[in-house]
Short mmCIF file of C-alpha atoms in Angstrom, two decimals:
data_model
loop_
_atom_site.label_atom_id
_atom_site.label_comp_id
_atom_site.label_asym_id
_atom_site.label_seq_id
_atom_site.Cartn_x
_atom_site.Cartn_y
_atom_site.Cartn_z
CA MET A 1490 10.86 -66.86 -40.90
CA THR A 1491 11.61 -65.04 -44.34
CA HIS A 1492 14.87 -62.94 -44.69
CA VAL A 1493 13.72 -59.63 -46.29
CA LEU A 1494 15.78 -56.65 -47.59
CA VAL A 1495 13.60 -53.46 -47.77
CA THR A 1496 15.34 -50.81 -50.11
CA GLY A 1497 14.30 -47.36 -49.06
CA GLY A 1498 13.32 -49.01 -45.60
CA ALA A 1499 14.12 -45.77 -43.62
CA GLY A 1500 11.84 -43.62 -45.74
CA PHE A 1501 8.13 -42.60 -44.97
CA ILE A 1502 6.51 -45.81 -46.35
CA GLY A 1503 9.52 -47.80 -46.01
CA SER A 1504 9.87 -47.50 -42.46
CA HIS A 1505 6.26 -48.65 -41.60
CA VAL A 1506 6.84 -51.63 -43.98
CA THR A 1507 9.84 -52.45 -42.05
CA ALA A 1508 8.20 -52.20 -38.63
CA SER A 1509 5.27 -54.30 -39.83
CA LEU A 1510 7.50 -57.00 -41.23
CA VAL A 1511 9.37 -57.30 -38.28
CA ALA A 1512 6.16 -57.44 -36.33
CA ALA A 1513 4.89 -60.18 -38.55
CA GLY A 1514 8.14 -62.14 -37.39
CA HIS A 1515 10.28 -61.66 -40.36
CA SER A 1516 14.04 -60.87 -40.40
CA VAL A 1517 14.54 -57.50 -42.08
CA ARG A 1518 17.67 -55.66 -43.31
CA VAL A 1519 17.34 -52.03 -44.72
CA LEU A 1520 19.27 -50.40 -47.43
CA ASP A 1521 18.74 -46.66 -47.86
CA SER A 1522 20.57 -43.84 -49.39
CA GLY A 1523 19.21 -41.06 -47.37
CA HIS A 1524 18.18 -39.03 -50.33
CA PRO A 1525 17.56 -35.12 -49.66
CA ALA A 1526 14.09 -35.47 -51.13
CA ALA A 1527 13.09 -37.77 -48.38
CA HIS A 1528 15.63 -37.07 -45.57
CA ARG A 1529 16.74 -33.94 -44.23
CA ALA A 1530 18.30 -35.50 -41.11
CA SER A 1531 20.99 -38.21 -40.75
CA LEU A 1532 19.66 -41.74 -41.11
CA PRO A 1533 19.07 -43.74 -38.10
CA SER A 1534 21.28 -46.87 -37.53
CA ILE A 1535 18.28 -49.00 -36.69
CA VAL A 1536 14.69 -48.94 -38.02
CA ALA A 1537 12.17 -51.39 -36.17
CA GLU A 1538 15.13 -53.35 -34.57
CA SER A 1539 16.55 -53.79 -38.30
CA PRO A 1540 20.07 -52.59 -39.27
CA VAL A 1541 20.08 -49.61 -41.88
CA THR A 1542 22.90 -49.56 -44.24
CA ILE A 1543 23.54 -46.43 -46.02
CA ALA A 1544 23.92 -47.01 -49.60
CA ASP A 1545 22.68 -46.39 -53.05
CA VAL A 1546 20.53 -48.99 -54.77
CA ARG A 1547 22.53 -48.10 -58.04
CA ASP A 1548 25.61 -49.28 -56.22
CA PRO A 1549 25.91 -52.93 -57.41
CA ASP A 1550 28.68 -53.81 -54.97
CA ALA A 1551 26.67 -52.60 -52.18
CA VAL A 1552 23.39 -54.15 -53.60
CA ALA A 1553 25.38 -57.50 -53.78
CA ARG A 1554 26.25 -57.55 -50.27
CA MET A 1555 22.93 -56.79 -49.21
CA LEU A 1556 21.38 -59.71 -50.83
CA ARG A 1557 23.26 -62.22 -49.26
CA GLY A 1558 21.03 -64.69 -47.35
CA VAL A 1559 17.84 -62.79 -48.59
CA ASP A 1560 14.60 -64.63 -49.61
CA VAL A 1561 12.61 -61.52 -50.95
CA VAL A 1562 13.24 -57.87 -51.79
CA VAL A 1563 10.76 -55.19 -51.04
CA HIS A 1564 11.42 -52.31 -53.28
CA GLN A 1565 10.38 -48.87 -51.84
CA ALA A 1566 13.41 -46.98 -52.93
CA ALA A 1567 12.50 -44.18 -55.18
CA MET A 1568 11.97 -40.55 -55.92
CA VAL A 1569 8.34 -39.76 -55.60
CA GLY A 1570 5.83 -36.87 -56.39
CA MET A 1571 5.90 -34.32 -59.06
CA GLY A 1572 9.29 -32.66 -58.54
CA VAL A 1573 10.21 -29.06 -59.05
CA ASP A 1574 10.46 -29.02 -63.01
CA LEU A 1575 11.87 -31.03 -65.97
CA GLY A 1576 15.37 -30.39 -64.47
CA ASP A 1577 14.44 -33.39 -61.98
CA LEU A 1578 14.09 -35.85 -64.92
CA PRO A 1579 17.52 -37.16 -64.94
CA ALA A 1580 17.14 -37.82 -60.99
CA TYR A 1581 13.92 -39.38 -61.44
CA VAL A 1582 15.15 -41.68 -64.16
CA GLY A 1583 18.47 -42.52 -62.33
CA ASN A 1584 16.92 -43.30 -58.82
CA ASN A 1585 14.04 -45.19 -60.01
CA ASP A 1586 14.83 -46.83 -63.17
CA LEU A 1587 18.53 -47.25 -63.12
CA GLY A 1588 18.20 -48.10 -59.45
CA THR A 1589 15.67 -50.80 -59.99
CA ALA A 1590 17.84 -52.40 -62.96
CA VAL A 1591 20.88 -52.60 -60.93
CA LEU A 1592 19.00 -54.22 -58.08
CA LEU A 1593 17.14 -56.81 -60.58
CA ALA A 1594 20.62 -57.54 -62.17
CA GLU A 1595 22.12 -58.10 -58.76
CA MET A 1596 19.04 -60.36 -57.56
CA ALA A 1597 19.62 -62.33 -60.69
CA ARG A 1598 23.28 -63.08 -59.94
CA ALA A 1599 22.46 -63.65 -56.16
CA GLY A 1600 19.38 -66.16 -57.10
CA VAL A 1601 16.96 -64.05 -55.22
CA ARG A 1602 13.67 -64.84 -57.25
CA ARG A 1603 10.93 -62.70 -55.38
CA LEU A 1604 10.26 -59.04 -55.55
CA VAL A 1605 7.62 -56.89 -54.10
CA LEU A 1606 7.50 -53.50 -56.12
CA ALA A 1607 6.36 -50.21 -54.67
CA SER A 1608 4.42 -49.01 -57.87
CA SER A 1609 1.81 -46.32 -58.03
CA MET A 1610 -1.55 -45.53 -59.22
CA VAL A 1611 0.20 -42.68 -61.47
CA VAL A 1612 0.60 -45.56 -63.95
CA TYR A 1613 -2.63 -45.24 -65.03
CA GLY A 1614 -2.55 -41.60 -65.99
CA GLU A 1615 -6.27 -40.73 -65.74
CA GLY A 1616 -8.58 -43.22 -64.18
CA ALA A 1617 -11.26 -45.22 -65.75
CA TYR A 1618 -14.20 -43.34 -67.49
CA ARG A 1619 -17.53 -43.88 -69.20
CA CYS A 1620 -19.42 -41.91 -71.75
CA PRO A 1621 -23.12 -42.05 -71.47
CA THR A 1622 -23.59 -42.98 -75.29
CA HIS A 1623 -20.08 -44.66 -76.26
CA GLY A 1624 -19.40 -46.50 -73.10
CA PRO A 1625 -15.83 -46.88 -71.62
CA ARG A 1626 -13.39 -44.10 -72.94
CA ARG A 1627 -9.91 -43.08 -72.45
CA PRO A 1628 -9.57 -39.17 -72.41
CA ARG A 1629 -6.94 -37.37 -74.06
CA PRO A 1630 -4.48 -35.47 -71.93
CA ARG A 1631 -6.06 -32.23 -70.46
CA SER A 1632 -4.50 -29.10 -72.21
CA ALA A 1633 -2.97 -26.08 -70.62
CA ALA A 1634 -5.64 -24.07 -72.32
CA ALA A 1635 -8.44 -26.10 -70.94
CA LEU A 1636 -7.02 -25.88 -67.46
CA GLU A 1637 -6.46 -22.32 -67.67
CA ALA A 1638 -10.09 -21.89 -68.85
CA GLY A 1639 -11.24 -23.98 -65.83
CA ASP A 1640 -12.42 -26.92 -68.04
CA PHE A 1641 -11.24 -29.43 -65.76
CA GLU A 1642 -13.46 -32.65 -66.58
CA PRO A 1643 -12.25 -34.88 -69.34
CA THR A 1644 -14.81 -35.34 -72.24
CA CYS A 1645 -15.49 -37.94 -74.72
CA ILE A 1646 -13.14 -37.95 -77.61
CA ASP A 1647 -16.03 -39.22 -79.92
CA CYS A 1648 -18.92 -36.82 -78.91
CA GLY A 1649 -17.34 -34.26 -76.50
CA ALA A 1650 -19.83 -35.18 -73.51
CA PRO A 1651 -18.67 -35.17 -70.11
CA LEU A 1652 -17.31 -38.37 -68.88
CA THR A 1653 -18.24 -40.27 -65.78
CA SER A 1654 -15.45 -41.50 -63.47
CA VAL A 1655 -15.49 -45.11 -62.67
CA LEU A 1656 -13.45 -47.64 -60.66
CA THR A 1657 -9.98 -48.34 -62.31
CA SER A 1658 -9.03 -52.07 -62.21
CA GLU A 1659 -5.41 -53.27 -62.55
CA CYS A 1660 -6.19 -54.27 -66.36
CA ALA A 1661 -6.53 -50.44 -67.21
CA PRO A 1662 -3.98 -49.38 -69.91
CA LEU A 1663 -0.93 -47.67 -68.43
CA GLU A 1664 -0.77 -44.28 -69.77
CA PRO A 1665 1.86 -42.04 -67.64
CA ARG A 1666 1.39 -38.35 -67.75
CA SER A 1667 4.23 -37.01 -65.72
CA VAL A 1668 7.95 -38.00 -65.52
CA TYR A 1669 7.41 -39.71 -62.14
CA ALA A 1670 4.72 -41.83 -63.70
CA ALA A 1671 6.77 -42.72 -66.70
CA THR A 1672 9.47 -44.12 -64.27
CA LYS A 1673 7.12 -46.03 -62.31
CA VAL A 1674 5.67 -47.67 -65.54
CA ALA A 1675 9.33 -48.35 -66.52
CA GLN A 1676 9.93 -50.14 -63.20
CA GLU A 1677 7.05 -52.42 -63.71
CA HIS A 1678 8.19 -53.36 -67.33
CA LEU A 1679 11.84 -53.91 -66.03
CA ALA A 1680 10.43 -56.15 -63.22
CA ALA A 1681 8.15 -58.01 -65.58
CA ALA A 1682 10.98 -58.62 -67.89
CA TRP A 1683 13.30 -59.90 -65.03
CA ALA A 1684 10.52 -62.29 -63.76
CA ARG A 1685 10.19 -63.83 -67.36
CA GLN A 1686 13.67 -64.32 -67.82
CA SER A 1687 14.64 -65.42 -64.06
CA GLY A 1688 11.56 -67.37 -63.48
CA GLY A 1689 11.09 -65.01 -60.41
CA SER A 1690 7.85 -63.50 -59.05
CA VAL A 1691 6.88 -59.92 -58.82
CA VAL A 1692 4.06 -58.42 -56.78
CA ALA A 1693 3.47 -54.70 -57.80
CA LEU A 1694 1.49 -52.86 -55.42
CA ARG A 1695 -0.06 -49.90 -56.87
CA TYR A 1696 -0.30 -47.40 -53.99
CA HIS A 1697 -2.81 -44.90 -54.15
CA ASN A 1698 -2.52 -41.64 -52.22
CA VAL A 1699 -0.73 -42.68 -49.18
CA TYR A 1700 -0.65 -40.35 -46.00
CA GLY A 1701 0.09 -40.86 -42.44
CA PRO A 1702 2.80 -40.56 -39.66
CA GLY A 1703 6.18 -39.84 -41.08
CA MET A 1704 5.15 -38.10 -44.33
CA PRO A 1705 7.92 -35.50 -45.42
CA ARG A 1706 6.74 -32.03 -44.85
CA ASP A 1707 7.35 -28.96 -46.98
CA THR A 1708 9.17 -30.29 -49.91
CA PRO A 1709 8.16 -30.27 -53.57
CA TYR A 1710 8.07 -34.17 -53.25
CA SER A 1711 5.65 -34.01 -50.41
CA GLY A 1712 2.12 -35.60 -50.58
CA VAL A 1713 -0.84 -33.39 -50.61
CA ALA A 1714 -1.93 -34.12 -47.27
CA ALA A 1715 1.28 -33.12 -45.89
CA ILE A 1716 1.28 -29.75 -47.88
CA PHE A 1717 -2.43 -29.10 -46.45
CA ARG A 1718 -1.08 -29.95 -42.83
CA SER A 1719 1.94 -27.59 -43.03
CA ALA A 1720 -0.27 -24.72 -44.18
CA LEU A 1721 -2.68 -25.34 -41.22
CA GLU A 1722 -0.06 -25.61 -38.89
CA ALA A 1723 1.30 -22.02 -40.02
CA GLY A 1724 -2.25 -20.62 -39.67
CA ARG A 1725 -2.76 -20.61 -43.52
CA PRO A 1726 -5.80 -22.27 -45.24
CA ALA A 1727 -5.10 -25.42 -47.33
CA ARG A 1728 -4.83 -24.27 -51.06
CA VAL A 1729 -6.95 -26.86 -53.31
CA PHE A 1730 -6.06 -26.83 -56.85
CA GLU A 1731 -8.71 -26.85 -59.67
CA ASP A 1732 -12.36 -26.81 -58.44
CA GLY A 1733 -11.39 -29.18 -55.52
CA ARG A 1734 -13.71 -31.82 -57.01
CA GLN A 1735 -10.81 -34.08 -58.36
CA ARG A 1736 -11.30 -37.60 -56.90
CA ARG A 1737 -8.73 -39.67 -55.06
CA ASP A 1738 -8.52 -42.65 -52.83
CA PHE A 1739 -6.36 -41.66 -49.83
CA VAL A 1740 -4.96 -44.81 -48.19
CA HIS A 1741 -3.17 -44.76 -44.66
CA VAL A 1742 0.19 -45.92 -44.56
CA THR A 1743 -0.44 -48.74 -41.96
CA ASP A 1744 -2.76 -50.25 -44.33
CA VAL A 1745 -0.05 -49.97 -47.10
CA ALA A 1746 2.42 -51.53 -44.61
CA ARG A 1747 0.10 -54.41 -44.07
CA ALA A 1748 -0.34 -54.88 -47.87
CA ASN A 1749 3.33 -55.31 -48.18
CA VAL A 1750 3.32 -58.07 -45.40
CA LEU A 1751 0.56 -59.90 -47.40
CA ALA A 1752 2.68 -59.47 -50.31
CA VAL A 1753 5.81 -60.82 -48.94
CA GLU A 1754 3.72 -63.99 -47.54
CA ALA A 1755 1.70 -64.54 -50.90
CA GLY A 1756 2.64 -67.36 -53.35
CA VAL A 1757 2.20 -65.29 -56.48
CA ALA A 1758 3.82 -66.74 -59.53
CA GLY A 1759 5.09 -64.45 -62.37
CA MET A 1760 4.08 -60.93 -62.23
CA ALA A 1761 0.83 -59.48 -60.68
CA ALA A 1762 -0.29 -56.00 -59.93
CA TYR A 1763 -2.73 -54.75 -57.36
CA ASN A 1764 -4.55 -51.57 -56.48
CA ILE A 1765 -3.60 -50.73 -52.88
CA ALA A 1766 -6.29 -48.25 -51.92
CA SER A 1767 -9.07 -47.71 -49.33
CA GLY A 1768 -12.01 -48.36 -51.65
CA ARG A 1769 -13.53 -45.11 -50.12
CA PRO A 1770 -12.64 -42.40 -52.60
CA VAL A 1771 -13.20 -38.61 -51.71
CA THR A 1772 -12.59 -35.32 -53.41
CA VAL A 1773 -9.25 -33.52 -52.78
CA GLY A 1774 -11.55 -30.74 -51.38
CA GLU A 1775 -13.18 -32.99 -49.12
CA MET A 1776 -10.05 -34.30 -47.50
CA ALA A 1777 -8.82 -30.78 -47.17
CA GLU A 1778 -12.16 -30.09 -45.05
CA ALA A 1779 -11.71 -33.26 -43.11
CA LEU A 1780 -8.13 -32.28 -42.06
CA THR A 1781 -9.17 -28.71 -41.25
CA GLY A 1782 -12.00 -29.90 -39.16
CA VAL A 1783 -9.51 -31.82 -36.94
CA MET A 1784 -6.88 -29.18 -36.99
CA GLY A 1785 -8.97 -26.21 -36.86
CA GLY A 1786 -7.77 -23.06 -38.78
CA PRO A 1787 -9.15 -21.21 -41.78
CA PRO A 1788 -11.26 -23.04 -44.26
CA PRO A 1789 -9.90 -24.57 -47.44
CA VAL A 1790 -9.43 -22.15 -50.37
CA VAL A 1791 -10.28 -23.46 -53.75
CA THR A 1792 -7.78 -21.65 -55.87
CA GLY A 1793 -8.60 -22.79 -59.72
CA GLU A 1794 -4.80 -23.31 -60.13
CA SER A 1795 -3.67 -26.48 -61.82
CA ARG A 1796 -0.50 -28.28 -62.94
CA LEU A 1797 -0.06 -29.87 -66.31
CA GLY A 1798 0.97 -33.33 -65.20
CA ASP A 1799 -1.91 -33.73 -62.73
CA VAL A 1800 -4.83 -36.05 -63.73
CA ARG A 1801 -8.56 -35.40 -62.87
CA HIS A 1802 -9.78 -38.49 -61.23
CA VAL A 1803 -8.28 -41.79 -60.15
CA VAL A 1804 -10.31 -44.15 -57.94
CA ALA A 1805 -9.59 -47.72 -57.69
CA SER A 1806 -11.08 -50.92 -57.33
CA PRO A 1807 -9.22 -52.89 -54.39
CA GLN A 1808 -11.10 -56.04 -55.18
CA ARG A 1809 -8.29 -58.06 -56.74
CA ALA A 1810 -6.03 -57.25 -53.65
CA ALA A 1811 -8.99 -58.33 -51.68
CA ASP A 1812 -9.39 -61.86 -53.45
CA GLU A 1813 -5.86 -62.63 -53.95
CA LEU A 1814 -3.94 -61.17 -51.16
CA GLY A 1815 -6.44 -60.89 -48.52
CA PHE A 1816 -5.93 -57.09 -48.20
CA ARG A 1817 -8.83 -54.67 -47.17
CA ALA A 1818 -7.99 -51.48 -45.85
CA THR A 1819 -9.33 -50.88 -42.42
CA ILE A 1820 -8.87 -46.81 -41.81
CA ASP A 1821 -11.41 -44.61 -43.26
CA ILE A 1822 -10.60 -40.80 -44.13
CA ALA A 1823 -12.28 -39.50 -40.89
CA ALA A 1824 -10.06 -41.81 -38.48
CA GLY A 1825 -7.05 -41.55 -40.77
CA MET A 1826 -7.01 -37.77 -40.70
CA ALA A 1827 -7.56 -37.45 -36.87
CA ASP A 1828 -4.41 -39.72 -36.44
CA PHE A 1829 -2.51 -37.73 -39.35
CA ALA A 1830 -3.36 -34.44 -37.62
CA ARG A 1831 -1.28 -35.55 -34.55
CA ALA A 1832 1.27 -37.50 -35.95
CA ALA A 1833 5.09 -36.68 -36.29
CA LEU A 1834 6.28 -35.69 -39.83
CA ARG A 1835 9.56 -36.02 -41.25
#
């Protein structure tokens, strides 16, 4: 039996991870700050039979106490999503990067040498692309003027031709294009430096678009699936930005939780990153249609609106996670959305 500390273990993904670890026979304790971006009610005292300590991961004394007797840390605690505006920048950096730094420092002092880090596909910025003439290309960030004109698709930096989206592997360059993305890249870099200096191991799980029971609803930090569902419950259509053809990989939270269990049980040395994705990408418009089809309500409305921090296409290759962790997602978008339509939200 492995003794596991789950930071953020009372949150959306963290509570599923905690439950899956317990079901797999591990001993789990939870540290969670109850941040209002993720929680609108008081935290429970227990999640999946595991005690919850309400404390901030930036508090070194609290972290030190929680690390006693721990074999591995699963670090889920973070502010997520696009946020409201740049006024959120200090909160993102404080919670995500300073919090991770404090955790890593206390792990080094306590002699805890194994970390599973909740990372994200946002570290890539845009996904991988190919030009028909020039081969693999990284597009420049999309400009506000192009987005306002409805020019959503990235083009080749050499010839201006439309690029084709292809699968993104873990060796793709990291190019964050939002504040949240920058903090996730920093978390990975901090963890990599910690692993080198401490002799520890890090498994960074780059989650793609996670959805499922317990998602926070109606906040600027909610995922797009929760935003669409809240609209449908209120009798409004899902409002799909851009032209609805932006491609994502939506992965159910129970698959994500299982990936964390596999990471805890894996014998990874040094630092390794893995795409945690379904391997079956869809467009955001198709996801909205699938959810609307299950829930009923008015059909999705494609608005043409855009956000400068958004990227166009990010679809992943989950092959490395399959080969090295034994992870394969089991829930497709149809079954996942049918479950999500009925599930309780946070």
